[in-house]
PDB file of N, CA and C in Angstrom:
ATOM      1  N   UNK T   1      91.065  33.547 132.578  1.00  0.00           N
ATOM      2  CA  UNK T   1      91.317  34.623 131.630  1.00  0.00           C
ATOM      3  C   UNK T   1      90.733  35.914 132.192  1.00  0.00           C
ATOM      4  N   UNK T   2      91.618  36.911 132.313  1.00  0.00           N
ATOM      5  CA  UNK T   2      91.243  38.784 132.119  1.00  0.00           C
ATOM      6  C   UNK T   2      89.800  38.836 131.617  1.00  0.00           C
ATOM      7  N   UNK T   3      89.072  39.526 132.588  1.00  0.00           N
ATOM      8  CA  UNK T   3      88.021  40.525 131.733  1.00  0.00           C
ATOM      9  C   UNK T   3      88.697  41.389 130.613  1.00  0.00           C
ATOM     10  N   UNK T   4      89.707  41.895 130.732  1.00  0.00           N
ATOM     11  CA  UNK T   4      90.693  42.666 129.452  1.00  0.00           C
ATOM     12  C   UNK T   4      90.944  42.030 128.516  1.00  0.00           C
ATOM     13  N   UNK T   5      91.260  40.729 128.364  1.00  0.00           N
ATOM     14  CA  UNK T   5      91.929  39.741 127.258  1.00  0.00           C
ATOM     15  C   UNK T   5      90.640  39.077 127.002  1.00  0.00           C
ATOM     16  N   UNK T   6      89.334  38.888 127.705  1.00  0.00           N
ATOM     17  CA  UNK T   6      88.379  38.311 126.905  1.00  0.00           C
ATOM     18  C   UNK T   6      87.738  39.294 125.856  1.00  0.00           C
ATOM     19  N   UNK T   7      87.720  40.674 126.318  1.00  0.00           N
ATOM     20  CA  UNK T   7      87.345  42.175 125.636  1.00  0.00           C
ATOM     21  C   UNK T   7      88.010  42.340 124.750  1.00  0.00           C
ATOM     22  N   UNK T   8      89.143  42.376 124.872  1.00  0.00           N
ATOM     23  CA  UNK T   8      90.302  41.874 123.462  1.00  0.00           C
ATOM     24  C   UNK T   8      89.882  40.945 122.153  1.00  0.00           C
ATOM     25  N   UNK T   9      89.913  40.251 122.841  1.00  0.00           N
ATOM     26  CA  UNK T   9      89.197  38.566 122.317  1.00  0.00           C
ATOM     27  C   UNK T   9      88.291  38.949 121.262  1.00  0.00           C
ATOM     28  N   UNK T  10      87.355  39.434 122.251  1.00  0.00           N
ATOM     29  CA  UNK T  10      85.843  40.187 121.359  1.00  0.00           C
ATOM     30  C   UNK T  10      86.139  40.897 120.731  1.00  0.00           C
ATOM     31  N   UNK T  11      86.705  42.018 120.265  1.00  0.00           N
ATOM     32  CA  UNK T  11      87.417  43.620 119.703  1.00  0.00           C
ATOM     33  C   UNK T  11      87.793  42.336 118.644  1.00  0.00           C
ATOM     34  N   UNK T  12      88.578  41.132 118.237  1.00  0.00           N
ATOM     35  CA  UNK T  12      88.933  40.637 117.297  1.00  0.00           C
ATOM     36  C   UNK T  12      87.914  40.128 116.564  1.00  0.00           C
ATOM     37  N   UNK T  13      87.244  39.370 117.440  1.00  0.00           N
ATOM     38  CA  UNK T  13      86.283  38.565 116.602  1.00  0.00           C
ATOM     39  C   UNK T  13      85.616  39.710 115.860  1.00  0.00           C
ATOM     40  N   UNK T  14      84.763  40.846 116.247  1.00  0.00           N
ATOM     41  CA  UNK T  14      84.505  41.335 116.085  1.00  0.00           C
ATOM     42  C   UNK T  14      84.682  42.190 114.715  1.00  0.00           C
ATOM     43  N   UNK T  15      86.070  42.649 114.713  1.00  0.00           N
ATOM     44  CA  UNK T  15      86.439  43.418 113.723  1.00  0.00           C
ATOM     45  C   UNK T  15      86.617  42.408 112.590  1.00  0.00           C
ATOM     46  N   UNK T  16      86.980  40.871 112.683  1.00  0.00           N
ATOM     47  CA  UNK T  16      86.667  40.186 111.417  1.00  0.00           C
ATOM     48  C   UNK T  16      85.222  40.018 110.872  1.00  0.00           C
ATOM     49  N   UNK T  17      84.562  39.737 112.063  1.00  0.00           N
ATOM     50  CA  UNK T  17      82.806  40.005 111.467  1.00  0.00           C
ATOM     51  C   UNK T  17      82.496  41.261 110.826  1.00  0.00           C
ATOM     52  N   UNK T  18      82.826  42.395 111.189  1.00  0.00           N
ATOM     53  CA  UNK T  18      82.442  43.645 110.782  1.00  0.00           C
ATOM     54  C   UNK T  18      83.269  44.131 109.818  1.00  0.00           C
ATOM     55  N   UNK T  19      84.470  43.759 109.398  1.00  0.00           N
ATOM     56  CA  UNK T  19      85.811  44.555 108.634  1.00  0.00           C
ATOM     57  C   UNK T  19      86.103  45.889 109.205  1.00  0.00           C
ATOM     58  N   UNK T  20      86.103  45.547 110.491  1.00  0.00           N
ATOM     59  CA  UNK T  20      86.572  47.186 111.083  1.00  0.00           C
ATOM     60  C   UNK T  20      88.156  47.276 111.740  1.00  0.00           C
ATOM     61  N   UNK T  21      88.553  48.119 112.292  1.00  0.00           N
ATOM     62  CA  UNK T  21      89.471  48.100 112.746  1.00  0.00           C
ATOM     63  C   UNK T  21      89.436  48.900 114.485  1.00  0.00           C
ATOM     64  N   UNK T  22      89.384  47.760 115.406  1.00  0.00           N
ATOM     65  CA  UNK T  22      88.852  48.585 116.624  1.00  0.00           C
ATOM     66  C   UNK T  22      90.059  49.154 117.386  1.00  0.00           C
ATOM     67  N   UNK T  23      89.818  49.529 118.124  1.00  0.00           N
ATOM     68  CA  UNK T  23      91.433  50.083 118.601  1.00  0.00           C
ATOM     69  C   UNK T  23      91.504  49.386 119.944  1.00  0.00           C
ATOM     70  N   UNK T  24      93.220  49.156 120.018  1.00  0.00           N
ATOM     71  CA  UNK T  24      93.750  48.447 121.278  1.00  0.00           C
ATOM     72  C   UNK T  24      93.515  48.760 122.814  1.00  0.00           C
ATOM     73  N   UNK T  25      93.002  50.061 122.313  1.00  0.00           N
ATOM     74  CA  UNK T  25      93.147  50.332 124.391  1.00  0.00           C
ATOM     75  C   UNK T  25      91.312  50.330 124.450  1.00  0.00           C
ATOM     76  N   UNK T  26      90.283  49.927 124.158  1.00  0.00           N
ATOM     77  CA  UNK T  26      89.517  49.340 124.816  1.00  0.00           C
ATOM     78  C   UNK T  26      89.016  48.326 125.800  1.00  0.00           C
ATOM     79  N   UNK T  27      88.606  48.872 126.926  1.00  0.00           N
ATOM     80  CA  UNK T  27      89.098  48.129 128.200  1.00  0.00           C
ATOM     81  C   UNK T  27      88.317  47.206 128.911  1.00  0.00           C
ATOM     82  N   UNK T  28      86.352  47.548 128.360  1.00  0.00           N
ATOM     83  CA  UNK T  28      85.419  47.527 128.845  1.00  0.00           C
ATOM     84  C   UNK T  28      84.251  47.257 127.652  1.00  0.00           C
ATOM     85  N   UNK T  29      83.509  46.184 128.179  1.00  0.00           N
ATOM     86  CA  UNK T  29      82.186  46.082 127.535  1.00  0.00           C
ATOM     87  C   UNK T  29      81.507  47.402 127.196  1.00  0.00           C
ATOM     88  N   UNK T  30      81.500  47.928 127.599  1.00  0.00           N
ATOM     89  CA  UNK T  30      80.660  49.256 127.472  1.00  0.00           C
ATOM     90  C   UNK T  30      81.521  50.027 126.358  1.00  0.00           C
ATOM     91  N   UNK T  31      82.218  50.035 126.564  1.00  0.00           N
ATOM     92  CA  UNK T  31      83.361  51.004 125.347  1.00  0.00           C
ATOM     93  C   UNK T  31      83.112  50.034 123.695  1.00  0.00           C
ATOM     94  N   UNK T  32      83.221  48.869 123.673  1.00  0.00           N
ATOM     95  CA  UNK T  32      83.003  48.041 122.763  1.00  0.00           C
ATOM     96  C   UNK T  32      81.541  47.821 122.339  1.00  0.00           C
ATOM     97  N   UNK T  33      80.516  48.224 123.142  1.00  0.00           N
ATOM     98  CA  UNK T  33      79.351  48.840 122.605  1.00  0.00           C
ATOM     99  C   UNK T  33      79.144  49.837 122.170  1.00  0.00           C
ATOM    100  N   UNK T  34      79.653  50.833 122.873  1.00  0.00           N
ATOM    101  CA  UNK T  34      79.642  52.223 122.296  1.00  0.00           C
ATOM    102  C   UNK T  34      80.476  52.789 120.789  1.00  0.00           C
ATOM    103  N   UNK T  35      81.502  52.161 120.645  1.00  0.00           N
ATOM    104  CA  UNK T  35      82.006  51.841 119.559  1.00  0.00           C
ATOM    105  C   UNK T  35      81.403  51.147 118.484  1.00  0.00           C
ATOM    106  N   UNK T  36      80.376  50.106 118.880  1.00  0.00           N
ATOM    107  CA  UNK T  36      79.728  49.492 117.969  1.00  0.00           C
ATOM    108  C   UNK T  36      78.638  49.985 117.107  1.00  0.00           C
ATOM    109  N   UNK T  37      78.230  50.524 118.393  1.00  0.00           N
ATOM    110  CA  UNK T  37      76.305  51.341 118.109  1.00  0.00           C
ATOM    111  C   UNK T  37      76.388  51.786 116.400  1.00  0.00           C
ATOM    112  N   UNK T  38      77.281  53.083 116.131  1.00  0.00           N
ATOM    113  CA  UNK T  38      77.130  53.844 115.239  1.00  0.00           C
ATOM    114  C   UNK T  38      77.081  52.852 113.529  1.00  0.00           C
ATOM    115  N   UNK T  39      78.260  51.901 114.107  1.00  0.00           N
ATOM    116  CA  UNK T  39      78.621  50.999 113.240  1.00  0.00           C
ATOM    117  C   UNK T  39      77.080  50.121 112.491  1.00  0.00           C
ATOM    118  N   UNK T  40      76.823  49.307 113.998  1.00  0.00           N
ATOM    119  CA  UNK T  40      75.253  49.225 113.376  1.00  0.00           C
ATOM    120  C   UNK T  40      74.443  49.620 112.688  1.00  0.00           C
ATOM    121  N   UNK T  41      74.578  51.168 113.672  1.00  0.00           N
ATOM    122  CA  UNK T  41      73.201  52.018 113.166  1.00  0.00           C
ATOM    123  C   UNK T  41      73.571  51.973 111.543  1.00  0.00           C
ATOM    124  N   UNK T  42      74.594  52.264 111.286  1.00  0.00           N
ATOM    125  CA  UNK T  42      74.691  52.633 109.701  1.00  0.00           C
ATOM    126  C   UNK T  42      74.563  51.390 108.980  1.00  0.00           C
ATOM    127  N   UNK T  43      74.555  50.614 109.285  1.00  0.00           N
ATOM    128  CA  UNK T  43      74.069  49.421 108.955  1.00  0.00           C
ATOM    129  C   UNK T  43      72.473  48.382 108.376  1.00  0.00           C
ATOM    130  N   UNK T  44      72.321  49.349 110.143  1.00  0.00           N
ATOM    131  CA  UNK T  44      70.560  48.927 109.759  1.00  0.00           C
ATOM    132  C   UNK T  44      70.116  50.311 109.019  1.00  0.00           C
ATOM    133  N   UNK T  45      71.045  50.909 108.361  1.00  0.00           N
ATOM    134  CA  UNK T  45      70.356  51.864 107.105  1.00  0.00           C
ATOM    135  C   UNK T  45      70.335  51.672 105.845  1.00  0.00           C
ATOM    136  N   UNK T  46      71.856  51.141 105.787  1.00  0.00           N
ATOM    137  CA  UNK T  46      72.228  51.314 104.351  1.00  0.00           C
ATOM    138  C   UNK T  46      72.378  49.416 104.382  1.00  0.00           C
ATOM    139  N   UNK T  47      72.605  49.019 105.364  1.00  0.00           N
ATOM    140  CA  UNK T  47      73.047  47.539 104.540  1.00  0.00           C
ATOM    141  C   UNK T  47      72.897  46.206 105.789  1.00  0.00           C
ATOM    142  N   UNK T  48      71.169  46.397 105.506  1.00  0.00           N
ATOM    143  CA  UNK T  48      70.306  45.645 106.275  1.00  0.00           C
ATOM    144  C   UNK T  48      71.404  43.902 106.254  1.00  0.00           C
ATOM    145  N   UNK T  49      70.925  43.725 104.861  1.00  0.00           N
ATOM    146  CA  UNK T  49      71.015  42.416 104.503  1.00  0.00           C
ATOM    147  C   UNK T  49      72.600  42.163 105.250  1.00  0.00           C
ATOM    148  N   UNK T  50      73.486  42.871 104.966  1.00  0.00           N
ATOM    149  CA  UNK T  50      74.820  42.265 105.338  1.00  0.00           C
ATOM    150  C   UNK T  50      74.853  41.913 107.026  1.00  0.00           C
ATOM    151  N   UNK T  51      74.179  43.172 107.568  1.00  0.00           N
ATOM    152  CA  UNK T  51      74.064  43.511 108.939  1.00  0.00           C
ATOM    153  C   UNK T  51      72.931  41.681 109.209  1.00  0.00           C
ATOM    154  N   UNK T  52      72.197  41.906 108.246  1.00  0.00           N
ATOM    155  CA  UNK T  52      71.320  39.952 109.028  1.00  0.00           C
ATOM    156  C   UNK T  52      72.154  38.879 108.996  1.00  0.00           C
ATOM    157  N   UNK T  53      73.295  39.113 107.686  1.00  0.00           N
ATOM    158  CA  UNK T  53      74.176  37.730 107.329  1.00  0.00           C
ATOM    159  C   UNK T  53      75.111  38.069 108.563  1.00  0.00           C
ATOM    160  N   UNK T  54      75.728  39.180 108.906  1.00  0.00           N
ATOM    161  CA  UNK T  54      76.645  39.155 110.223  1.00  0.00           C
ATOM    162  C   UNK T  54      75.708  38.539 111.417  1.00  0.00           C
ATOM    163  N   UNK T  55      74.963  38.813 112.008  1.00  0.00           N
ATOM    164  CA  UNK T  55      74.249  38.439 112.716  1.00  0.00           C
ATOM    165  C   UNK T  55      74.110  36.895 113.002  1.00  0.00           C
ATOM    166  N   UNK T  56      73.535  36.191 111.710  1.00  0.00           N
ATOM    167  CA  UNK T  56      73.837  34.963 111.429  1.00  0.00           C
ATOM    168  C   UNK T  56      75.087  34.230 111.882  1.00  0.00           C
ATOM    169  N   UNK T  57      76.214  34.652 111.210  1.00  0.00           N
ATOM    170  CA  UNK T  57      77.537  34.104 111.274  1.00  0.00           C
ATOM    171  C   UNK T  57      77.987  34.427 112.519  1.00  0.00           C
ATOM    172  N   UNK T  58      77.224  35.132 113.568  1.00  0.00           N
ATOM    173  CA  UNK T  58      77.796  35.185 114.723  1.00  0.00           C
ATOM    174  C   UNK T  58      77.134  34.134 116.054  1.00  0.00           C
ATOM    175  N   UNK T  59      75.849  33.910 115.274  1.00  0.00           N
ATOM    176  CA  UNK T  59      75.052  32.989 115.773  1.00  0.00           C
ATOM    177  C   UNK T  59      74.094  33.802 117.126  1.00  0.00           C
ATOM    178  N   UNK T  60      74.085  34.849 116.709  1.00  0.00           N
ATOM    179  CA  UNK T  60      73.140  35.567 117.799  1.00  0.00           C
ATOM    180  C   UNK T  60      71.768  34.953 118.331  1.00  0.00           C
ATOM    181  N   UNK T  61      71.307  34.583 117.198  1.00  0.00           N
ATOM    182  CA  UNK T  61      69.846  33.971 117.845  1.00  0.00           C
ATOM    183  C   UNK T  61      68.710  34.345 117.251  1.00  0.00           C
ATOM    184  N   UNK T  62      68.185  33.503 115.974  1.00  0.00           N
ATOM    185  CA  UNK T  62      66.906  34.313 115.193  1.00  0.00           C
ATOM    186  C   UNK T  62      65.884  34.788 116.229  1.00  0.00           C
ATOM    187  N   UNK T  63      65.576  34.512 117.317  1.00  0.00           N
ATOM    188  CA  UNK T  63      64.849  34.997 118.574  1.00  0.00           C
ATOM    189  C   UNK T  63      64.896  36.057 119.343  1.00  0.00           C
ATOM    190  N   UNK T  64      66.474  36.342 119.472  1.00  0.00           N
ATOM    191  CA  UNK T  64      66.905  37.353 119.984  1.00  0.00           C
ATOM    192  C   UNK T  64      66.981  38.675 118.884  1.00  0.00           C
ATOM    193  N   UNK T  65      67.345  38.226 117.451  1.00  0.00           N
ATOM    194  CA  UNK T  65      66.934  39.560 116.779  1.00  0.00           C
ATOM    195  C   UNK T  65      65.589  39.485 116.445  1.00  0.00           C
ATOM    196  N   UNK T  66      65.077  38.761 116.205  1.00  0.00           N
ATOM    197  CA  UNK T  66      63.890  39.211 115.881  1.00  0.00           C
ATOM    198  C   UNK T  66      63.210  40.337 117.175  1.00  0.00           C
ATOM    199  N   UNK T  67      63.563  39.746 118.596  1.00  0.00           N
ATOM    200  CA  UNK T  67      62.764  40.851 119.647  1.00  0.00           C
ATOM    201  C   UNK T  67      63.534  42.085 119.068  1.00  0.00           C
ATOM    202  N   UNK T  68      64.881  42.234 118.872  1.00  0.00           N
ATOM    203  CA  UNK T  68      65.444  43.736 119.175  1.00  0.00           C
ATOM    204  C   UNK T  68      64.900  44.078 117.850  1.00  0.00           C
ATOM    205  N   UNK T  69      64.953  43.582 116.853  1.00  0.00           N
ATOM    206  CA  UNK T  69      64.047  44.074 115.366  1.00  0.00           C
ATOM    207  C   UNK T  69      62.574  44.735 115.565  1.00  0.00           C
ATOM    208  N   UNK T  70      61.818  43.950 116.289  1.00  0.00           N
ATOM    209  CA  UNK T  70      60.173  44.714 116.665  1.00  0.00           C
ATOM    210  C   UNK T  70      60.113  44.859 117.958  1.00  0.00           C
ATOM    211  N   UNK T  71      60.977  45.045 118.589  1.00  0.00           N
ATOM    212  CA  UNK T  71      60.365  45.348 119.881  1.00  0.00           C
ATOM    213  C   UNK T  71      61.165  46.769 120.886  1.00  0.00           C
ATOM    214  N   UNK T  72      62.401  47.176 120.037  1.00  0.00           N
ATOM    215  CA  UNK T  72      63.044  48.249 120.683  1.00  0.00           C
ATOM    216  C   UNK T  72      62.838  49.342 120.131  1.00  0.00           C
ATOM    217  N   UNK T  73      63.013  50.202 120.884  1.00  0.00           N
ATOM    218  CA  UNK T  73      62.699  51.699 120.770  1.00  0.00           C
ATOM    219  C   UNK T  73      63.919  52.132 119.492  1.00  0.00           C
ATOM    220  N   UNK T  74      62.861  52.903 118.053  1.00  0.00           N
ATOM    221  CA  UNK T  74      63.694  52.765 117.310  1.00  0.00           C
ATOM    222  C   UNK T  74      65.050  53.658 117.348  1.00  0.00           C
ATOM    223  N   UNK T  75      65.593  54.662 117.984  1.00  0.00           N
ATOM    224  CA  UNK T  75      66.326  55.356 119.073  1.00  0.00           C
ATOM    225  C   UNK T  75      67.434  54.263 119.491  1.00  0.00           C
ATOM    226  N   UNK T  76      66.854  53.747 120.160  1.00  0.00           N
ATOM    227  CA  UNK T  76      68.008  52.408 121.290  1.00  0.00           C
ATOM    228  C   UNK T  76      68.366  51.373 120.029  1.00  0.00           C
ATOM    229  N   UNK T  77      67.745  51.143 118.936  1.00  0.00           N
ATOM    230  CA  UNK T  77      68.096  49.421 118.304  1.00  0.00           C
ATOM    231  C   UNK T  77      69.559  49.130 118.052  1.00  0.00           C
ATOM    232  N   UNK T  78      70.046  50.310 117.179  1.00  0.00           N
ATOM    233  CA  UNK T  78      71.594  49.998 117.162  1.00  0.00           C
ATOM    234  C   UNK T  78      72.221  49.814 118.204  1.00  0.00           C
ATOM    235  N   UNK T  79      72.075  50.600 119.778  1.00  0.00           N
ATOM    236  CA  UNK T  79      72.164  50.093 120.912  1.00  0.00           C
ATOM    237  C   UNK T  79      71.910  48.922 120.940  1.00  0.00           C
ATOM    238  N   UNK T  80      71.255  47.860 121.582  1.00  0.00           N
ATOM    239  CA  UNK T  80      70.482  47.147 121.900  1.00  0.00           C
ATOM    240  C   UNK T  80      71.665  46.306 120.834  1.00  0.00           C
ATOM    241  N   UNK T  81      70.864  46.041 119.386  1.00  0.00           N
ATOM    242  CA  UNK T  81      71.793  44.988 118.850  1.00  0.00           C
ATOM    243  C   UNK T  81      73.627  44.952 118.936  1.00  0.00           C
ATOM    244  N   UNK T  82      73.957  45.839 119.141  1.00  0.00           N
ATOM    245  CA  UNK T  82      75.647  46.029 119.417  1.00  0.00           C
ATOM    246  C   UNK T  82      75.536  45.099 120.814  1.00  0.00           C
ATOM    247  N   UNK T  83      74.757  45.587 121.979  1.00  0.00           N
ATOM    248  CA  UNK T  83      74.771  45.274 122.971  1.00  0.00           C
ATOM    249  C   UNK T  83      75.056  43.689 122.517  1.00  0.00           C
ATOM    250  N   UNK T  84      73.829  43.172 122.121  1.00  0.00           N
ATOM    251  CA  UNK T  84      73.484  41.986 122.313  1.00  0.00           C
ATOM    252  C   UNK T  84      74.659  40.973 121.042  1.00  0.00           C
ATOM    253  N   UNK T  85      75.264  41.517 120.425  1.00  0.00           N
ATOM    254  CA  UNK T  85      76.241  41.193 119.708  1.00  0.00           C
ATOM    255  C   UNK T  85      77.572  40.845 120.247  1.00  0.00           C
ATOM    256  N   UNK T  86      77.906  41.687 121.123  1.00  0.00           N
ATOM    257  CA  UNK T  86      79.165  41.880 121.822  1.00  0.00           C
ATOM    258  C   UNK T  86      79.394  41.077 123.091  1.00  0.00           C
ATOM    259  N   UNK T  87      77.524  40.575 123.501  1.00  0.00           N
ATOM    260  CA  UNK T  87      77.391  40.126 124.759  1.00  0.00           C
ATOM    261  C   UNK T  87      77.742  38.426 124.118  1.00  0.00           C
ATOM    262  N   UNK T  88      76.732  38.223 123.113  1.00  0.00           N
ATOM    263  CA  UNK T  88      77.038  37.346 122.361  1.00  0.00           C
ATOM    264  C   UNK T  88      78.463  36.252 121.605  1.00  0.00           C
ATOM    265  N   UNK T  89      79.395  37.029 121.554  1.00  0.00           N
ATOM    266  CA  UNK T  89      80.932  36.977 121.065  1.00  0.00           C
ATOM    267  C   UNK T  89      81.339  36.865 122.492  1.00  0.00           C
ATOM    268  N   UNK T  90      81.506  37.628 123.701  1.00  0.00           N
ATOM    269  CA  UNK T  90      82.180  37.509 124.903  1.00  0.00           C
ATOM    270  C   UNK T  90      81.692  36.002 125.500  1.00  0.00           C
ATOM    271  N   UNK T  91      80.165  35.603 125.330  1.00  0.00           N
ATOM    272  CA  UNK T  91      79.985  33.951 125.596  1.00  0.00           C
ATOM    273  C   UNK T  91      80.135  33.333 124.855  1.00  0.00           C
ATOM    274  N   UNK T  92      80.597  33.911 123.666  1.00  0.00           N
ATOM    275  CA  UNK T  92      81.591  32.657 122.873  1.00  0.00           C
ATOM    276  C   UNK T  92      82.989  32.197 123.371  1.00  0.00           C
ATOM    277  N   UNK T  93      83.526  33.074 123.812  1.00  0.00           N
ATOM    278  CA  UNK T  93      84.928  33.192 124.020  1.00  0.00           C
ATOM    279  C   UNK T  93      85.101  32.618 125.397  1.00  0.00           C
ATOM    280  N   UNK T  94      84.012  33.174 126.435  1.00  0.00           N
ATOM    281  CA  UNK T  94      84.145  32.249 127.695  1.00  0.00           C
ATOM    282  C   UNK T  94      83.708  31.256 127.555  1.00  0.00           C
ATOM    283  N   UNK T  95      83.162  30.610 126.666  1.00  0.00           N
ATOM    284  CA  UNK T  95      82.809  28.705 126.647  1.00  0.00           C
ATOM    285  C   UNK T  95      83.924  28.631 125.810  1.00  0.00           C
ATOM    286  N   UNK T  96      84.347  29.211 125.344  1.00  0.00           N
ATOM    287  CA  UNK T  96      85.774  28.455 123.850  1.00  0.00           C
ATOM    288  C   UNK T  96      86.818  28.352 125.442  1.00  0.00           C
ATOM    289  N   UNK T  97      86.699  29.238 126.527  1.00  0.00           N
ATOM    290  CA  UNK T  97      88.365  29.316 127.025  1.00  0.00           C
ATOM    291  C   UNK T  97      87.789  27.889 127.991  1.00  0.00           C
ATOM    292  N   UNK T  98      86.688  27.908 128.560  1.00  0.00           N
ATOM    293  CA  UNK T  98      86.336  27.168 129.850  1.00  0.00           C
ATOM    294  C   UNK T  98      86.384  25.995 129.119  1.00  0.00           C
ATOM    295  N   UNK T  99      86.377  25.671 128.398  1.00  0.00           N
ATOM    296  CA  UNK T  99      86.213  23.806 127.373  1.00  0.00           C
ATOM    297  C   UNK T  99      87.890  23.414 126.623  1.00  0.00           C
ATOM    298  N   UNK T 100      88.256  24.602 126.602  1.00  0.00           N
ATOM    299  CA  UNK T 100      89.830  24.766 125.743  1.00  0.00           C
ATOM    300  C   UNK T 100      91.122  24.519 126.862  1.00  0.00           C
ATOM    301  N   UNK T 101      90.651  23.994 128.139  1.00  0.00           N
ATOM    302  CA  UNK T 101      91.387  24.266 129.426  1.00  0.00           C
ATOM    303  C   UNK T 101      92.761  25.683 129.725  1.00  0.00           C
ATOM    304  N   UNK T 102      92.257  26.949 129.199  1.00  0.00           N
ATOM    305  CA  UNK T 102      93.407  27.568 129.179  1.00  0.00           C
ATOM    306  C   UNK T 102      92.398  28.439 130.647  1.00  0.00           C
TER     307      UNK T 102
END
């Protein structure tokens, strides 16, 4: 599978976890973070709790948020957790394709 069609992949999962609507010509991990960040950020403002239950249902890792929760620069966190969200969903999708024989 495409680095493009696994980024795809993610842009879906994604927008059902979040109720967003991402747009098609994102090409790159980095664009799908950067897109994310703001999303977060407003998140870890106004709507902590939903932002922990997404987290959850994505299976990020009570370990892994808890570091980006106390340990990132409060500046970078919405960074950082998008990052680690997106990185998260893309190794979902490469163990779903590598076990799924496609």
């Amino acid at each position: 599978m495409t680095d493009q069609l696994v980024i795809q992949d993610t842009a879906l999962l994604l927008e059902k976890n979040f109720y967003l609507k991402i747009p098609d010509k994102l090409s790159t991990e980095e664009e799908l973070v950067a897109l994310m960040t703001p999303v977060i950020h407003q998140m870890l403002n106004r709507d902590f709790e939903k932002l922990l239950q997404v987290c959850y249902r994505i299976d990020l890792g009570e370990n892994k948020l808890k570091a980006i929760l106390h340990e990132s620069d409060p500046e970078m966190m919405a960074f950082d957790l998008a990052k680690a969200l997106v990185e998260r969903q893309i190794l979902k999708i490469e163990i779903r394709n590598r076990y799924s024989g496609s």
